[in-house]
Amino acid sequence: NAGVTQTPKFRILKIGQSMTLQCTQDMNHNYMYWYRQDPGMGLKLIYYSVGAGITDKGEVPNGYNVSRSTTEDFPLRLELAAPSQTSVYFCASRVVPEKLFFGSGTQLSVL
Amino acid sequence: EDKVVQSPLSLVVHEGDTVTLNCSYEVTNFRSLLWYKQEKKAPTFLFMLTSSGIEKKSGRLSSILDKKELFSILNITATQTGDSAVYLCAVDQTGANNLFFGTGTRLTVIP
């Protein structure tokens, strides 16, 4: 099992550009999450999904969009990137009530 | 408002010392408390605690939950430089779709 796979690992964007962070899991987990982690801070939830076709906002959804067309994939879209979106992004998945499995993270800089 | 508070925020110790990290919480419908270790990248799972007073142990690490006083501790004995990391505490709620994360404790172990 590969677990949770995120791509890319690093990315530099210019202000106003858009990009998609990819996330795939092969554990047949129904719950998937996107978190961001700013330096010295904990994890903040951006969006989550409880199953294919169902998504919902977390604490910090502004500037982001998600989709969940399959159980495996949960891409995160950044539209009109801003410096405030410079962060490390983690995708995670689980079967409730078990533990979260995390992807390796994407370090994003918006300049 | 639901919250998870970790203390101390940071800690510097010498190899061989024993450390205790704290996590207190105020959440409704508590289900479980999880500890993760985060080195340079993604958090890795350490323990999940659901019952009061039952210690979970893995090598030099152990953790216990007190559901009456609403806190958990993570103990690390005979610390090594490889224990240097941020330790995250998260609380899961029944009926909720997300885990609440604390901001973490940064542990630095000096040779």
Short mmCIF file of C-alpha atoms in Angstrom, two decimals:
data_model
loop_
_atom_site.label_atom_id
_atom_site.label_comp_id
_atom_site.label_asym_id
_atom_site.label_seq_id
_atom_site.Cartn_x
_atom_site.Cartn_y
_atom_site.Cartn_z
CA ASN A 1 0.00 0.00 0.00
CA ALA A 2 1.27 3.47 -0.87
CA GLY A 3 -1.01 5.11 1.72
CA VAL A 4 -1.66 8.80 1.05
CA THR A 5 0.24 10.27 -1.89
CA GLN A 6 0.55 14.00 -2.43
CA THR A 7 2.03 15.86 -5.34
CA PRO A 8 3.93 18.06 -5.86
CA LYS A 9 6.31 18.17 -2.89
CA PHE A 10 7.38 21.75 -3.55
CA ARG A 11 5.98 24.56 -5.63
CA ILE A 12 6.60 28.26 -6.07
CA LEU A 13 3.75 30.33 -7.45
CA LYS A 14 3.51 33.92 -8.49
CA ILE A 15 0.72 36.04 -7.04
CA GLY A 16 -2.46 35.47 -9.02
CA GLN A 17 -1.49 32.09 -10.44
CA SER A 18 -3.58 28.98 -9.86
CA MET A 19 -2.63 25.41 -9.17
CA THR A 20 -4.00 22.08 -8.02
CA LEU A 21 -2.50 19.97 -5.26
CA GLN A 22 -3.15 16.32 -5.89
CA CYS A 23 -3.99 13.77 -3.21
CA THR A 24 -4.67 10.07 -3.66
CA GLN A 25 -5.17 7.32 -1.11
CA ASP A 26 -5.34 3.59 -1.73
CA MET A 27 -6.76 2.51 1.63
CA ASN A 28 -10.44 2.89 0.65
CA HIS A 29 -10.90 5.53 3.34
CA ASN A 30 -14.15 7.43 3.14
CA TYR A 31 -12.93 10.52 5.02
CA MET A 32 -10.33 12.79 3.44
CA TYR A 33 -8.96 16.12 4.65
CA TRP A 34 -6.81 19.03 3.59
CA TYR A 35 -4.84 20.89 6.25
CA ARG A 36 -2.44 23.77 6.12
CA GLN A 37 0.33 24.33 8.61
CA ASP A 38 1.97 27.71 9.01
CA PRO A 39 5.38 27.99 10.71
CA GLY A 40 5.15 27.27 14.43
CA MET A 41 1.45 26.58 14.23
CA GLY A 42 -0.78 23.56 14.41
CA LEU A 43 -2.84 22.10 11.62
CA LYS A 44 -5.79 24.07 10.34
CA LEU A 45 -8.52 22.36 8.38
CA ILE A 46 -9.23 23.77 4.93
CA TYR A 47 -11.77 21.32 3.52
CA TYR A 48 -12.86 17.79 4.17
CA SER A 49 -14.93 15.09 2.51
CA VAL A 50 -16.92 12.24 4.02
CA GLY A 51 -17.21 10.37 0.76
CA ALA A 52 -17.31 10.69 -3.01
CA GLY A 53 -19.44 13.62 -4.08
CA ILE A 54 -19.56 15.19 -0.60
CA THR A 55 -17.31 18.01 0.54
CA ASP A 56 -17.52 20.64 3.25
CA LYS A 57 -15.60 23.66 4.50
CA GLY A 58 -13.24 23.60 7.41
CA GLU A 59 -11.81 26.49 9.44
CA VAL A 60 -9.92 28.28 6.64
CA PRO A 61 -11.59 27.57 3.25
CA ASN A 62 -11.26 31.00 1.63
CA GLY A 63 -9.19 30.95 -1.54
CA TYR A 64 -9.47 27.19 -1.99
CA ASN A 65 -11.76 24.69 -3.68
CA VAL A 66 -11.99 20.92 -3.61
CA SER A 67 -13.76 18.11 -5.39
CA ARG A 68 -14.24 14.43 -4.60
CA SER A 69 -15.30 12.56 -7.69
CA THR A 70 -13.86 9.23 -6.49
CA THR A 71 -13.10 7.63 -3.14
CA GLU A 72 -9.38 7.73 -3.90
CA ASP A 73 -8.81 11.32 -5.06
CA PHE A 74 -9.25 14.63 -3.27
CA PRO A 75 -7.55 17.48 -5.15
CA LEU A 76 -7.20 20.97 -3.66
CA ARG A 77 -7.42 23.91 -6.02
CA LEU A 78 -5.87 27.29 -5.29
CA GLU A 79 -7.33 30.09 -7.34
CA LEU A 80 -5.57 33.47 -7.58
CA ALA A 81 -2.72 32.59 -5.24
CA ALA A 82 -1.86 35.13 -2.54
CA PRO A 83 1.20 35.40 -0.24
CA SER A 84 -1.06 34.45 2.69
CA GLN A 85 -1.36 31.00 1.14
CA THR A 86 2.34 30.33 1.61
CA SER A 87 2.27 27.29 3.85
CA VAL A 88 2.79 23.55 4.07
CA TYR A 89 -0.25 21.59 2.94
CA PHE A 90 -1.12 18.11 4.16
CA CYS A 91 -3.68 15.74 2.82
CA ALA A 92 -4.96 13.06 5.19
CA SER A 93 -7.48 10.25 5.23
CA ARG A 94 -9.07 7.88 7.67
CA VAL A 95 -11.91 5.59 8.52
CA VAL A 96 -13.76 7.10 11.46
CA PRO A 97 -13.04 6.63 14.37
CA GLU A 98 -9.52 5.50 13.57
CA LYS A 99 -6.33 7.54 13.26
CA LEU A 100 -5.48 9.94 10.47
CA PHE A 101 -2.98 8.90 7.83
CA PHE A 102 -1.04 11.83 6.38
CA GLY A 103 0.56 12.45 3.04
CA SER A 104 4.14 13.74 2.92
CA GLY A 105 3.11 17.36 2.43
CA THR A 106 3.46 20.10 -0.16
CA GLN A 107 5.58 23.14 0.59
CA LEU A 108 4.03 26.07 -1.27
CA SER A 109 5.50 29.53 -1.59
CA VAL A 110 3.59 32.39 -3.20
CA LEU A 111 5.81 35.27 -4.23
CA GLU B 1 -15.68 26.82 22.07
CA ASP B 2 -13.83 23.55 21.56
CA LYS B 3 -10.10 23.78 22.08
CA VAL B 4 -6.93 21.76 22.58
CA VAL B 5 -4.03 23.35 24.46
CA GLN B 6 -0.54 21.93 24.59
CA SER B 7 2.22 22.87 26.98
CA PRO B 8 4.96 23.75 27.04
CA LEU B 9 5.22 25.33 23.60
CA SER B 10 8.86 24.37 23.41
CA LEU B 11 11.34 22.43 25.46
CA VAL B 12 15.09 21.91 25.29
CA VAL B 13 16.62 18.97 27.16
CA HIS B 14 19.83 16.96 27.19
CA GLU B 15 20.10 13.41 25.98
CA GLY B 16 19.07 10.99 28.69
CA ASP B 17 16.56 13.34 30.30
CA THR B 18 12.92 12.40 30.83
CA VAL B 19 10.28 14.76 29.50
CA THR B 20 6.54 15.14 30.01
CA LEU B 21 4.39 16.86 27.44
CA ASN B 22 0.90 18.02 28.31
CA CYS B 23 -2.33 18.25 26.38
CA SER B 24 -5.53 19.62 27.88
CA TYR B 25 -8.80 19.80 26.05
CA GLU B 26 -12.28 21.21 26.20
CA VAL B 27 -14.44 19.55 23.60
CA THR B 28 -17.97 18.27 23.50
CA ASN B 29 -18.69 14.61 22.82
CA PHE B 30 -15.12 13.46 23.34
CA ARG B 31 -14.27 10.23 21.56
CA SER B 32 -10.49 9.87 21.60
CA LEU B 33 -7.20 11.71 21.93
CA LEU B 34 -4.33 11.12 19.55
CA TRP B 35 -0.62 11.92 19.74
CA TYR B 36 1.50 12.47 16.64
CA LYS B 37 5.22 13.12 16.15
CA GLN B 38 6.19 15.54 13.42
CA GLU B 39 9.78 15.79 12.31
CA LYS B 40 10.52 17.55 9.05
CA LYS B 41 7.45 16.41 7.21
CA ALA B 42 4.18 14.63 7.81
CA PRO B 43 2.96 13.77 11.32
CA THR B 44 3.41 10.15 12.26
CA PHE B 45 1.02 8.42 14.61
CA LEU B 46 2.09 7.55 18.14
CA PHE B 47 -0.93 6.74 20.29
CA MET B 48 -4.70 6.84 20.40
CA LEU B 49 -6.30 6.99 23.84
CA THR B 50 -9.95 6.41 24.53
CA SER B 51 -10.14 5.20 28.13
CA SER B 52 -9.08 6.96 31.29
CA GLY B 53 -6.17 5.63 33.31
CA ILE B 54 -4.93 3.06 30.81
CA GLU B 55 -1.33 3.71 29.79
CA LYS B 56 -0.27 3.14 26.23
CA LYS B 57 3.40 2.34 25.83
CA SER B 58 5.80 2.01 22.94
CA GLY B 59 9.45 1.66 23.80
CA ARG B 60 10.54 4.79 25.66
CA LEU B 61 7.29 6.60 24.94
CA SER B 62 4.14 6.30 26.99
CA SER B 63 0.90 8.19 27.30
CA ILE B 64 -2.10 8.29 29.55
CA LEU B 65 -5.48 9.97 29.50
CA ASP B 66 -7.48 11.51 32.32
CA LYS B 67 -11.05 12.02 31.13
CA LYS B 68 -12.17 13.50 34.41
CA GLU B 69 -9.56 16.27 34.41
CA LEU B 70 -9.58 16.50 30.59
CA PHE B 71 -5.91 16.07 29.86
CA SER B 72 -3.31 13.69 28.58
CA ILE B 73 0.44 13.44 29.05
CA LEU B 74 3.10 12.04 26.78
CA ASN B 75 6.24 10.82 28.53
CA ILE B 76 9.55 10.19 26.87
CA THR B 77 12.26 8.57 28.97
CA ALA B 78 16.01 8.47 28.22
CA THR B 79 15.58 11.00 25.43
CA GLN B 80 17.69 10.76 22.29
CA THR B 81 18.48 13.32 19.60
CA GLY B 82 16.10 11.42 17.32
CA ASP B 83 13.25 12.40 19.62
CA SER B 84 13.66 16.03 18.52
CA ALA B 85 10.39 16.92 16.82
CA VAL B 86 7.09 18.70 17.24
CA TYR B 87 4.60 16.59 19.17
CA LEU B 88 0.98 17.19 18.24
CA CYS B 89 -2.09 16.34 20.26
CA ALA B 90 -5.47 15.98 18.57
CA VAL B 91 -8.95 15.28 19.90
CA ASP B 92 -11.67 13.43 18.04
CA GLN B 93 -15.35 13.99 18.73
CA THR B 94 -18.30 11.71 18.28
CA GLY B 95 -20.53 13.06 15.56
CA ALA B 96 -17.92 15.46 14.22
CA ASN B 97 -15.98 15.05 11.02
CA ASN B 98 -12.67 16.57 12.06
CA LEU B 99 -9.97 16.29 14.68
CA PHE B 100 -9.02 19.35 16.71
CA PHE B 101 -5.27 19.83 16.81
CA GLY B 102 -3.22 21.67 19.39
CA THR B 103 -0.37 23.91 18.26
CA GLY B 104 2.20 21.34 19.32
CA THR B 105 5.21 21.17 21.61
CA ARG B 106 8.61 21.54 19.98
CA LEU B 107 11.10 19.25 21.71
CA THR B 108 14.81 19.70 21.12
CA VAL B 109 17.20 17.11 22.52
CA ILE B 110 20.81 18.26 22.81
CA PRO B 111 23.61 15.67 22.68
#
